[in-house]
Coordinates of C-alpha atoms in Angstrom, one line a residue:
M1 CA 248.6 -18.7 -23.2
K2 CA 248.4 -21.9 -23.0
K3 CA 249.1 -23.0 -19.5
F4 CA 249.0 -26.7 -18.3
N5 CA 248.1 -28.0 -15.2
S6 CA 250.9 -30.8 -15.2
F7 CA 253.8 -32.3 -17.2
I8 CA 253.8 -36.0 -16.4
I9 CA 256.3 -38.1 -17.2
I10 CA 257.4 -41.8 -16.5
F11 CA 260.1 -43.5 -15.8
L12 CA 260.4 -47.5 -16.4
L13 CA 263.0 -48.5 -13.7
S14 CA 264.4 -52.4 -13.9
A15 CA 265.7 -54.5 -10.5
C16 CA 268.1 -56.7 -11.3
S17 CA 269.1 -59.7 -8.4
G18 CA 271.1 -62.1 -8.9
G19 CA 271.4 -65.9 -8.7
G20 CA 268.4 -67.6 -6.7
G21 CA 267.5 -63.9 -5.4
S22 CA 263.7 -63.3 -6.3
N23 CA 262.3 -60.0 -8.1
D24 CA 259.9 -58.7 -5.6
E25 CA 257.7 -56.0 -7.9
S26 CA 256.4 -54.3 -4.8
S27 CA 260.0 -52.9 -4.1
P28 CA 260.7 -49.0 -4.7
E29 CA 263.1 -49.1 -7.4
S30 CA 260.0 -51.3 -10.1
I31 CA 257.7 -48.8 -9.0
P32 CA 258.2 -46.0 -12.2
L33 CA 258.8 -42.5 -11.9
S34 CA 256.5 -40.6 -12.0
I35 CA 257.9 -36.3 -12.6
N36 CA 254.8 -33.7 -12.4
V37 CA 255.2 -30.3 -13.6
T38 CA 252.4 -27.8 -12.4
N39 CA 251.5 -24.4 -14.0
F40 CA 253.9 -24.8 -16.5
S41 CA 253.4 -22.5 -19.1
S42 CA 254.6 -23.5 -22.7
N43 CA 253.9 -20.1 -24.3
L44 CA 255.8 -16.7 -22.7
K45 CA 256.5 -13.5 -23.6
S46 CA 259.8 -12.2 -23.3
Y47 CA 261.3 -12.0 -19.9
E48 CA 257.7 -13.1 -18.4
A49 CA 258.3 -13.6 -14.9
T50 CA 257.7 -17.4 -13.7
Q51 CA 256.7 -20.1 -11.0
I52 CA 256.3 -24.0 -11.6
T53 CA 256.1 -26.5 -8.6
V54 CA 257.6 -30.0 -9.1
S55 CA 256.4 -33.0 -7.6
A56 CA 257.1 -36.8 -8.2
N57 CA 255.3 -40.2 -6.6
Y58 CA 258.4 -40.2 -4.6
N59 CA 259.9 -38.3 -2.6
C60 CA 262.3 -36.1 -4.3
N61 CA 263.7 -32.7 -4.7
F62 CA 265.0 -31.4 -8.0
N63 CA 266.4 -28.5 -10.1
I64 CA 266.4 -27.3 -13.5
S65 CA 268.8 -26.5 -16.2
S66 CA 268.6 -24.3 -18.8
N67 CA 270.6 -21.8 -20.4
D68 CA 268.2 -19.0 -21.7
V69 CA 266.3 -18.6 -18.6
Y70 CA 267.3 -16.0 -15.9
W71 CA 267.2 -15.5 -12.0
L72 CA 266.6 -18.6 -11.3
T73 CA 265.4 -19.4 -7.6
T74 CA 263.8 -22.0 -5.5
S75 CA 263.7 -22.0 -2.3
D76 CA 262.8 -26.2 -1.5
N77 CA 263.8 -27.4 -4.6
K78 CA 260.4 -27.7 -5.7
T79 CA 259.2 -24.5 -6.5
F80 CA 261.1 -22.6 -9.1
N81 CA 260.8 -18.6 -10.1
Y82 CA 262.3 -17.9 -13.0
R83 CA 262.7 -15.3 -16.1
A84 CA 261.6 -16.7 -19.3
P85 CA 264.3 -16.8 -22.3
I86 CA 265.0 -13.4 -24.1
T87 CA 264.1 -13.0 -27.8
L88 CA 263.7 -9.9 -30.2
L89 CA 261.8 -12.2 -32.4
N90 CA 258.1 -12.6 -33.0
E91 CA 259.0 -16.2 -31.6
E92 CA 261.6 -18.5 -30.9
Q93 CA 262.1 -21.9 -28.9
F94 CA 263.9 -22.3 -25.9
N95 CA 264.4 -26.0 -23.7
L96 CA 264.3 -25.8 -20.2
S97 CA 265.6 -29.8 -18.3
V98 CA 263.7 -30.6 -15.4
N99 CA 265.9 -33.1 -13.0
T100 CA 265.6 -34.9 -10.0
I101 CA 268.1 -34.9 -7.1
P102 CA 268.9 -38.2 -6.7
S103 CA 269.2 -40.1 -3.5
V104 CA 268.5 -43.4 -1.3
N105 CA 264.8 -41.8 -1.5
C106 CA 264.7 -40.7 -5.1
P107 CA 265.3 -41.9 -7.8
S108 CA 267.2 -40.0 -11.2
G109 CA 265.0 -38.9 -13.8
F110 CA 264.5 -36.2 -15.9
L111 CA 262.0 -34.2 -18.0
D112 CA 263.1 -31.9 -21.0
L113 CA 260.2 -29.1 -21.4
S114 CA 259.7 -26.3 -24.6
L115 CA 259.4 -22.7 -24.3
N116 CA 258.1 -20.6 -27.5
V117 CA 258.6 -17.2 -26.1
S118 CA 258.0 -14.1 -27.9
R119 CA 258.4 -10.4 -28.0
D120 CA 255.7 -8.4 -26.8
E121 CA 254.0 -6.5 -29.5
A122 CA 251.2 -4.9 -27.4
S123 CA 253.0 -3.3 -25.4
L124 CA 255.7 -1.9 -28.4
K125 CA 255.2 1.4 -29.6
Y126 CA 256.9 0.6 -32.6
V127 CA 257.5 -2.9 -34.2
P128 CA 261.1 -3.4 -35.9
S129 CA 260.5 -4.8 -40.1
P130 CA 262.2 -6.5 -41.0
E131 CA 263.8 -8.6 -37.8
P132 CA 267.0 -7.8 -36.6
Y133 CA 269.6 -8.8 -38.8
N134 CA 272.7 -9.2 -35.9
Y135 CA 270.0 -11.0 -33.9
A136 CA 272.9 -13.5 -33.1
E137 CA 275.0 -11.0 -31.9
L138 CA 272.3 -9.2 -29.5
K139 CA 273.1 -11.0 -26.3
T140 CA 276.6 -11.6 -24.1
D141 CA 277.0 -13.6 -21.0
Y142 CA 276.1 -9.9 -19.5
F143 CA 273.6 -8.1 -21.6
A144 CA 270.7 -9.6 -23.9
S145 CA 268.5 -6.8 -25.6
H146 CA 265.2 -6.5 -25.5
D147 CA 261.6 -4.7 -26.3
L148 CA 263.2 -3.5 -29.4
G149 CA 260.6 -0.4 -29.9
F150 CA 259.2 0.0 -26.9
G151 CA 259.7 3.9 -27.1
G152 CA 260.8 6.0 -29.4
L153 CA 260.4 8.6 -32.0
S154 CA 259.9 8.3 -36.0
I155 CA 259.8 11.8 -38.3
T156 CA 258.4 12.5 -41.6
D157 CA 259.2 16.2 -41.6
R158 CA 261.6 18.1 -44.4
Y159 CA 263.5 20.9 -44.5
S160 CA 265.5 23.4 -47.1
A161 CA 268.4 24.9 -46.0
T162 CA 272.1 26.1 -46.3
I163 CA 273.6 24.9 -42.9
C164 CA 277.1 25.9 -41.4
Y165 CA 277.7 24.5 -38.5
P166 CA 279.9 24.3 -36.2
T167 CA 281.6 27.2 -38.6
P168 CA 281.3 29.1 -41.0
E169 CA 283.2 27.2 -43.5
D170 CA 281.2 23.8 -42.8
C171 CA 278.3 24.5 -45.2
E172 CA 276.6 22.1 -46.7
T173 CA 273.1 22.7 -48.6
Y174 CA 270.3 21.1 -48.3
K175 CA 266.6 20.5 -50.0
N176 CA 263.8 18.3 -49.0
E177 CA 265.9 17.0 -46.5
L178 CA 264.5 14.7 -43.5
F179 CA 265.3 16.2 -40.0
G180 CA 267.6 13.6 -37.8
Q181 CA 267.1 13.4 -34.2
D182 CA 269.0 11.9 -31.5
A183 CA 267.9 10.7 -28.2
H184 CA 269.6 13.6 -26.6
N185 CA 269.2 14.3 -22.5
M186 CA 267.9 11.1 -21.0
A187 CA 267.2 10.6 -17.0
T188 CA 265.3 8.1 -14.0
G189 CA 262.6 8.9 -11.8
D190 CA 259.8 7.5 -10.5
F191 CA 256.6 9.3 -12.1
N192 CA 253.5 7.4 -10.8
G193 CA 254.8 7.0 -7.5
D194 CA 254.7 2.7 -7.8
G195 CA 258.2 2.7 -6.3
F196 CA 259.6 0.9 -9.7
E197 CA 262.9 3.7 -11.8
D198 CA 260.9 5.4 -15.3
M199 CA 262.3 7.1 -17.6
V200 CA 262.5 10.8 -18.9
I201 CA 263.8 11.2 -22.5
A202 CA 264.5 14.9 -23.9
W203 CA 264.3 14.3 -27.7
A204 CA 266.6 16.8 -30.3
I205 CA 265.9 17.3 -33.4
F206 CA 268.5 18.9 -36.1
P207 CA 269.5 20.8 -37.8
H208 CA 268.5 22.9 -34.7
T209 CA 269.9 26.2 -36.1
I210 CA 267.5 26.3 -39.3
E211 CA 265.1 29.5 -39.9
L212 CA 262.6 29.3 -37.0
D213 CA 259.7 29.0 -39.6
Q214 CA 261.0 25.2 -40.2
K215 CA 262.0 24.8 -36.8
I216 CA 259.3 21.5 -35.2
N217 CA 259.4 20.9 -31.9
A218 CA 260.3 18.1 -30.2
P219 CA 258.6 15.4 -27.5
V220 CA 259.4 14.7 -24.3
N221 CA 258.8 11.6 -23.3
I222 CA 258.2 9.3 -20.2
Y223 CA 258.4 5.4 -20.5
L224 CA 257.0 3.9 -16.7
N225 CA 258.3 0.5 -15.7
D226 CA 256.4 -2.4 -15.0
G227 CA 258.5 -3.5 -12.2
Q228 CA 259.0 -6.5 -14.2
G229 CA 261.8 -5.8 -16.8
N230 CA 259.6 -3.6 -19.3
L231 CA 259.2 0.1 -20.4
Y232 CA 256.0 1.2 -21.8
E233 CA 254.2 4.3 -22.6
D234 CA 251.4 5.7 -21.0
L235 CA 249.9 8.8 -22.2
T236 CA 247.5 9.5 -19.7
I237 CA 250.2 10.5 -17.2
F238 CA 250.6 13.4 -18.9
E239 CA 246.9 15.8 -18.1
N240 CA 246.0 16.2 -21.5
D241 CA 247.5 13.0 -22.5
I242 CA 249.5 14.3 -24.9
A243 CA 253.4 14.6 -24.6
P244 CA 254.5 18.1 -24.1
T245 CA 256.6 19.2 -27.0
H246 CA 259.8 21.9 -27.1
P247 CA 262.5 23.4 -29.7
F248 CA 265.4 22.0 -27.9
A249 CA 264.9 20.8 -24.2
Y250 CA 268.2 19.9 -22.8
R251 CA 269.5 19.1 -20.1
L252 CA 267.1 17.2 -17.3
V253 CA 266.6 18.0 -13.7
I254 CA 264.7 15.3 -12.1
A255 CA 263.2 15.8 -8.0
D256 CA 260.1 16.6 -6.2
F257 CA 260.2 20.0 -6.8
N258 CA 255.8 20.8 -5.1
N259 CA 256.5 18.3 -2.2
D260 CA 253.8 15.7 -3.5
G261 CA 256.3 12.5 -3.3
I262 CA 256.3 11.9 -7.2
D263 CA 259.1 13.3 -8.9
D264 CA 258.8 16.4 -11.4
V265 CA 260.5 17.2 -14.3
F266 CA 262.5 20.3 -15.3
A267 CA 264.5 21.0 -18.5
G268 CA 266.2 23.3 -19.2
S269 CA 265.7 25.8 -23.1
M270 CA 268.2 26.1 -25.5
G271 CA 265.9 29.1 -27.0
L272 CA 265.8 29.3 -30.4
S273 CA 269.2 29.5 -32.2
Y274 CA 269.7 30.8 -35.9
R275 CA 272.8 30.7 -38.4
D276 CA 273.0 32.3 -40.5
P277 CA 275.2 30.9 -43.7
D278 CA 278.2 33.4 -43.2
Y279 CA 277.5 33.9 -39.3
A280 CA 276.3 38.2 -40.0
N281 CA 273.0 37.4 -38.8
N282 CA 273.4 34.6 -35.4
F283 CA 270.7 34.7 -33.1
I284 CA 269.6 32.7 -30.2
L285 CA 266.2 33.8 -28.9
P286 CA 265.4 32.9 -25.4
Y287 CA 262.4 30.7 -25.1
P288 CA 260.9 29.3 -21.6
D289 CA 262.6 26.5 -19.8
L290 CA 260.2 23.3 -19.4
L291 CA 258.3 22.7 -16.2
L292 CA 256.1 19.1 -15.7
L293 CA 255.0 19.5 -12.1
S294 CA 253.1 15.9 -10.5
N295 CA 248.9 17.6 -9.9
S296 CA 246.7 15.8 -6.9
S297 CA 245.2 13.7 -10.1
G298 CA 248.3 11.4 -10.4
K299 CA 249.6 13.5 -13.8
L300 CA 252.3 15.9 -15.3
T301 CA 251.2 19.1 -15.9
D302 CA 252.9 22.2 -18.1
A303 CA 253.7 24.3 -15.0
S304 CA 255.8 26.3 -17.1
T305 CA 254.8 29.4 -16.5
N306 CA 255.8 28.9 -12.8
I307 CA 259.1 30.3 -13.4
D308 CA 259.3 33.8 -13.3
D309 CA 261.7 34.5 -16.0
Q310 CA 261.4 38.1 -15.6
N311 CA 260.8 38.2 -19.5
N312 CA 257.3 38.3 -19.5
G313 CA 257.1 34.8 -19.8
E314 CA 259.2 34.3 -22.9
G315 CA 262.2 32.2 -21.4
K316 CA 265.3 33.9 -19.6
E317 CA 266.8 36.6 -21.3
C318 CA 270.5 34.5 -21.1
G319 CA 269.0 33.4 -24.1
F320 CA 269.6 29.8 -23.5
S321 CA 270.6 27.0 -20.3
H322 CA 273.5 24.1 -21.3
D323 CA 273.4 23.6 -18.3
A324 CA 270.3 22.7 -15.2
S325 CA 271.2 21.3 -12.2
G326 CA 269.2 21.3 -8.6
G327 CA 269.9 21.2 -5.0
D328 CA 269.1 22.7 -1.7
F329 CA 271.2 26.5 -1.3
D330 CA 269.0 27.3 1.1
N331 CA 268.3 24.5 3.5
D332 CA 264.9 24.8 3.4
G333 CA 264.0 21.3 2.7
D334 CA 262.8 22.4 -1.5
I335 CA 264.9 21.8 -4.2
D336 CA 266.1 24.8 -6.1
I337 CA 267.7 25.3 -9.7
F338 CA 270.2 26.6 -11.2
A339 CA 270.9 26.9 -14.7
C340 CA 272.3 29.9 -17.0
N341 CA 274.0 31.2 -14.0
I342 CA 270.1 32.1 -12.4
L343 CA 269.6 30.7 -9.2
L344 CA 266.1 30.2 -9.4
V345 CA 264.8 29.6 -5.7
N346 CA 261.9 27.5 -4.7
D347 CA 259.1 28.6 -2.5
G348 CA 258.0 25.5 -1.6
S349 CA 255.4 25.1 -3.4
A350 CA 257.5 24.8 -7.2
N351 CA 257.0 28.4 -7.4
F352 CA 260.5 29.8 -8.9
A353 CA 262.0 33.2 -8.6
F354 CA 265.3 34.7 -9.3
H355 CA 267.5 35.0 -6.4
E356 CA 267.0 38.3 -5.1
T357 CA 270.3 39.3 -4.4
L358 CA 272.3 37.5 -7.1
G359 CA 270.4 38.0 -9.5
R360 CA 271.8 37.6 -12.9
S361 CA 275.2 38.5 -12.0
L362 CA 277.3 35.4 -12.0
Q363 CA 275.9 35.1 -15.9
F364 CA 276.7 38.9 -16.5
S365 CA 280.2 38.1 -14.6
Y366 CA 281.1 34.5 -16.6
G367 CA 278.0 34.1 -19.3
N368 CA 276.0 31.0 -20.0
P369 CA 277.8 27.7 -18.1
M370 CA 278.7 24.6 -19.9
S371 CA 277.6 22.7 -17.3
S372 CA 276.3 23.2 -13.4
L373 CA 276.0 21.5 -10.2
M374 CA 274.4 22.2 -6.3
V375 CA 276.2 20.4 -4.1
D376 CA 277.5 20.0 -0.2
L377 CA 281.3 20.4 -0.9
N378 CA 281.9 21.6 2.1
N379 CA 279.9 19.4 4.6
D380 CA 277.3 22.8 5.7
E381 CA 274.3 21.1 4.8
Y382 CA 274.0 24.5 2.1
D383 CA 274.6 23.1 -1.4
D384 CA 277.0 24.9 -3.0
L385 CA 276.9 26.2 -7.0
V386 CA 279.5 25.1 -9.4
F387 CA 279.6 25.9 -12.8
W388 CA 282.5 25.4 -15.9
N389 CA 282.9 28.0 -18.6
F390 CA 282.2 28.0 -22.1
D391 CA 285.6 27.4 -24.2
N392 CA 287.1 30.2 -26.7
R393 CA 286.7 32.8 -24.0
P394 CA 287.9 36.2 -24.1
E395 CA 292.1 36.3 -23.6
D396 CA 291.6 37.6 -20.2
F397 CA 289.5 35.5 -19.0
T398 CA 291.2 32.1 -18.2
E399 CA 289.6 30.3 -15.5
E400 CA 288.1 27.0 -16.7
G401 CA 285.1 27.4 -13.7
F402 CA 284.0 28.0 -10.3
V403 CA 282.6 26.7 -7.0
L404 CA 280.5 29.4 -4.9
L405 CA 280.6 27.6 -1.7
S406 CA 278.9 28.2 1.3
N407 CA 279.4 29.6 4.8
G408 CA 277.2 27.8 6.8
T409 CA 274.5 30.8 5.5
T410 CA 271.5 31.3 3.0
D411 CA 274.1 35.1 2.7
L412 CA 275.6 34.7 -0.5
N413 CA 277.2 38.0 -0.8
N414 CA 279.4 35.8 1.8
W415 CA 280.1 32.9 0.0
T416 CA 283.8 32.6 -1.3
L417 CA 284.9 31.9 -4.8
A418 CA 287.1 29.0 -5.8
E419 CA 288.5 28.5 -9.3
L420 CA 288.1 24.1 -10.3
P421 CA 290.6 22.8 -11.9
E422 CA 291.7 22.8 -15.8
G423 CA 290.1 20.4 -18.3
P424 CA 292.5 17.8 -20.4
F425 CA 292.4 19.4 -23.9
G426 CA 294.6 22.5 -23.1
R427 CA 293.8 26.0 -21.4
N428 CA 289.9 27.5 -22.7
H429 CA 290.1 24.6 -25.3
N430 CA 288.0 22.3 -22.9
K431 CA 284.1 21.7 -23.6
F432 CA 283.1 20.7 -20.2
N433 CA 280.0 18.8 -21.4
H434 CA 278.2 17.0 -18.6
A435 CA 279.0 17.1 -14.8
V436 CA 277.4 14.5 -11.9
W437 CA 278.5 14.6 -7.9
G438 CA 278.7 11.8 -5.4
D439 CA 280.6 10.1 -2.4
I440 CA 283.1 8.2 -4.9
N441 CA 285.8 7.2 -2.3
N442 CA 283.4 6.7 0.4
D443 CA 285.1 9.6 2.9
G444 CA 281.7 11.2 3.7
Y445 CA 282.8 14.2 1.3
N446 CA 281.1 15.0 -2.1
D447 CA 283.1 14.7 -5.2
I448 CA 282.9 15.6 -8.8
V449 CA 283.1 13.7 -12.6
V450 CA 282.9 15.8 -15.2
A451 CA 282.3 14.5 -19.3
I452 CA 285.3 16.6 -21.4
T453 CA 285.5 17.0 -24.4
R454 CA 287.5 19.5 -27.3
D455 CA 286.6 22.6 -28.7
L456 CA 288.8 21.5 -32.1
P457 CA 288.1 18.9 -33.7
Y458 CA 284.8 20.0 -32.9
Y459 CA 283.4 17.2 -29.9
E460 CA 286.0 15.1 -30.6
G461 CA 287.3 13.2 -27.4
A462 CA 284.8 12.2 -24.7
Y463 CA 287.4 12.1 -21.6
I464 CA 286.5 11.4 -18.0
Q465 CA 287.9 13.9 -15.2
I466 CA 287.8 12.7 -11.4
L467 CA 287.6 16.0 -9.0
L468 CA 288.0 14.7 -5.3
G469 CA 286.9 16.6 -2.5
D470 CA 288.8 17.0 0.9
G471 CA 285.2 18.5 3.1
T472 CA 286.7 22.1 2.8
G473 CA 285.8 22.6 -0.9
N474 CA 288.8 22.8 -2.9
M475 CA 288.8 19.7 -5.5
A476 CA 291.3 17.6 -6.4
D477 CA 292.2 16.1 -10.3
V478 CA 293.4 12.9 -9.3
T479 CA 292.5 11.3 -13.2
N480 CA 295.5 10.2 -14.0
S481 CA 296.1 8.0 -11.0
N482 CA 292.5 6.9 -10.3
F483 CA 291.4 6.8 -14.1
N484 CA 294.1 6.7 -16.6
D485 CA 293.5 4.4 -19.1
Q486 CA 290.1 6.2 -21.1
P487 CA 290.2 5.1 -25.3
R488 CA 287.6 7.8 -25.2
A489 CA 289.6 10.5 -24.6
A490 CA 291.1 10.1 -28.4
T491 CA 288.8 10.1 -30.6
H492 CA 284.9 9.4 -29.5
H493 CA 282.3 11.8 -29.6
G494 CA 281.8 13.5 -26.2
E495 CA 278.3 14.9 -26.1
G496 CA 276.6 12.9 -24.1
N497 CA 275.4 12.2 -20.4
I498 CA 276.8 11.2 -17.3
Y499 CA 275.7 9.2 -14.5
L500 CA 277.4 7.9 -10.6
R501 CA 275.1 4.4 -10.2
D502 CA 276.2 1.8 -8.3
F503 CA 275.9 -0.5 -11.0
D504 CA 277.1 -4.0 -9.1
N505 CA 275.3 -3.9 -5.7
D506 CA 278.6 -3.4 -4.2
G507 CA 277.8 -0.5 -2.3
D508 CA 280.2 2.5 -4.4
L509 CA 279.4 4.7 -7.1
D510 CA 280.1 3.3 -10.9
L511 CA 280.5 5.9 -13.7
F512 CA 277.8 5.8 -16.5
H513 CA 278.9 7.5 -19.3
S514 CA 276.0 7.5 -22.6
T515 CA 277.2 8.7 -26.0
R516 CA 276.6 7.9 -29.3
D517 CA 279.6 7.7 -31.7
F518 CA 279.7 7.0 -36.1
A519 CA 283.3 6.8 -36.4
S520 CA 285.7 4.6 -33.4
D521 CA 285.5 1.3 -32.8
L522 CA 284.0 1.6 -29.0
H523 CA 280.5 1.5 -28.1
G524 CA 278.5 4.2 -26.5
A525 CA 277.5 2.6 -23.7
H526 CA 281.1 2.9 -21.4
I527 CA 280.9 1.8 -17.8
A528 CA 283.5 2.0 -15.1
I529 CA 283.4 0.4 -12.2
N530 CA 284.7 1.6 -8.7
D531 CA 287.0 -0.4 -6.5
G532 CA 285.3 0.9 -3.3
N533 CA 288.5 3.8 -3.1
G534 CA 287.4 5.9 -6.0
T535 CA 289.4 4.3 -9.0
F536 CA 288.2 3.3 -11.6
N537 CA 288.6 0.5 -14.5
S538 CA 286.4 0.2 -17.3
L539 CA 284.3 -2.4 -18.5
V540 CA 285.7 -4.2 -21.8
E541 CA 283.5 -3.8 -25.0
S542 CA 282.5 -7.7 -25.2
V543 CA 281.1 -7.2 -22.4
F544 CA 277.7 -5.4 -24.0
P545 CA 276.5 -6.9 -27.2
Q546 CA 275.7 -5.4 -31.0
K547 CA 273.5 -2.2 -31.7
P548 CA 270.4 -3.8 -33.6
R549 CA 270.7 -3.6 -37.1
A550 CA 268.1 -3.4 -39.9
N551 CA 270.1 -5.0 -42.6
E552 CA 273.8 -5.5 -43.8
Y553 CA 274.3 -2.4 -45.0
D554 CA 274.4 -0.1 -41.4
N555 CA 277.7 -0.7 -40.7
N556 CA 278.1 1.2 -37.7
Q557 CA 278.0 -2.2 -35.0
Y558 CA 278.6 0.4 -31.5
L559 CA 276.1 1.1 -28.8
F560 CA 274.6 4.5 -29.2
K561 CA 273.6 5.7 -24.9
G562 CA 273.6 3.6 -22.3
L563 CA 270.9 5.2 -19.5
P564 CA 271.5 3.2 -16.1
I565 CA 268.1 1.8 -15.0
N566 CA 266.9 -0.7 -12.9
L567 CA 264.2 -2.4 -14.5
D568 CA 263.6 -5.7 -12.4
N569 CA 265.2 -5.8 -9.3
E570 CA 267.4 -8.3 -10.4
G571 CA 271.0 -8.6 -10.7
C572 CA 273.4 -5.5 -11.3
L573 CA 271.3 -2.5 -13.0
D574 CA 270.3 -2.1 -16.5
L575 CA 270.8 -0.2 -19.2
I576 CA 268.6 1.6 -22.4
S577 CA 270.0 2.5 -25.7
S578 CA 268.5 3.6 -28.7
S579 CA 268.9 2.5 -32.4
D580 CA 269.0 4.2 -36.1
S581 CA 268.8 1.4 -38.2
W582 CA 265.5 1.4 -39.2
M583 CA 265.4 4.8 -40.6
N584 CA 264.7 4.4 -44.3
E585 CA 263.9 7.6 -47.0
S586 CA 260.5 8.1 -45.8
A587 CA 260.9 9.2 -41.8
T588 CA 264.2 8.8 -39.3
K589 CA 263.5 6.4 -37.0
N590 CA 265.0 6.3 -33.2
Y591 CA 263.6 3.7 -31.5
L592 CA 264.4 2.7 -27.9
Y593 CA 265.2 -0.2 -26.0
S594 CA 266.5 -2.5 -23.2
L595 CA 270.1 -4.4 -22.5
I596 CA 268.9 -6.3 -19.5
N597 CA 272.0 -7.2 -16.9
I598 CA 271.6 -11.3 -17.2
R599 CA 274.9 -12.2 -15.3
C600 CA 276.3 -9.5 -12.3
N601 CA 279.6 -10.9 -11.3

């Protein structure tokens, strides 16, 4: 990096006098202005944190003007901190101007500087080639696309099969076809204890219902945050310097399961699924859940065997977990796990066993849930068990879901089962895809937000249900009054993740729905702002940039995904998104990148 200890510009200032007055060459007005900029670097990496100091041969204060630098601050109008311009290109030039603040003791003057900014290719896992075709559309007044390719997945594996999904009538035959993939489940946590938000992603490989001998495993990747707006992959975070893989790791629970101060990862297993072309021989075999625990060396180890699945380590016999949630049902200070309607009790050291009296009774009675939560809904300090049933149940099984409400003790036999409100698409036709909890109206009681889609057309519609709690366990559906305007409910694809985070630093929880869609004209990154009373209004689509595209033939310009994350402690929260535009005939590719928030009002 090229640095200059000083950058100097001299202005010749003329002094004028009238009549017979004399010209005093020693007066301040006759001394040329010299502006000196120290620690200035003309070559910077995208969004690099920078500090410069400005001085002059007059007693001057200064300001800096630029449309391209971010989060400019100064406490004395002499030393300035800012973030470099953001670029996805190999090199791009920007301008910055240093201006005096004119006063009795300081004349007017300025200094124009040039910045050569480049993407940090050394930190990228993938360097997209060609550079984005739609580069001019990758920044708005609120977000700028950054670090395209910091992570992702490239697959060259192929399969040949007849796939019938989601029904026996939806069949297509493939020969020597590349597997598809998706950034299916994403979450945040601090996986190295440095105080910055990192991210974990459980990739999904498609088709997931193929013959067992053709299946390939997908990685579970972790990307660390440098605190400066960048995520990077460091495989030494894992015990054997290799990211773990799994046939189909699904919903993620991030918590400090072993109480060592470092976040761990649980991913529920979707099992080994096969669908026969005529559906005569369909099956789902168990496969172990994934548990990654931090050890004394600060590495994540595969501790999946810490889970007593009561099936000789081959996976819970319920077959698959479309849900997974964590909480403290017994108020003993450690985090337990609820998945597949089975309560896995933590012994405090991240060894998990089936609850001794509950066992599989909930799963036998109500089947495998589509979503679940562990959350204290009646303020008794014991987390309750919340679960939503799958759609298309038997006619006599009408309930959409339940709360198993605690009574202030660990005796689950005396907890109360209460029914949850119906979904928007008609009873027994709702897919309760994902759920999250928090106090959205700041009344001291926990509430629930549920992402719901249709059974038919399959996964069509991305509806968000708002359930307000009253502190007794009753949940009231207030969606019509608190989040009525939902254009994604009609046709947008409903698979995704839902999050509650304070996007705009105003002290309340805002809503994030991360999806992807190939047909609608709406982004898969959806943010709805909370007014502080639990009423939500979606940000307009123009707030978000387009998805990076490799060429003009990719006609889908709308964002895929939008994981909320704090990358830099600046402004509003940032987002993580993905682009599949660089795939070709030899590989399917999905590049991760960040959407840096550059304006928060």
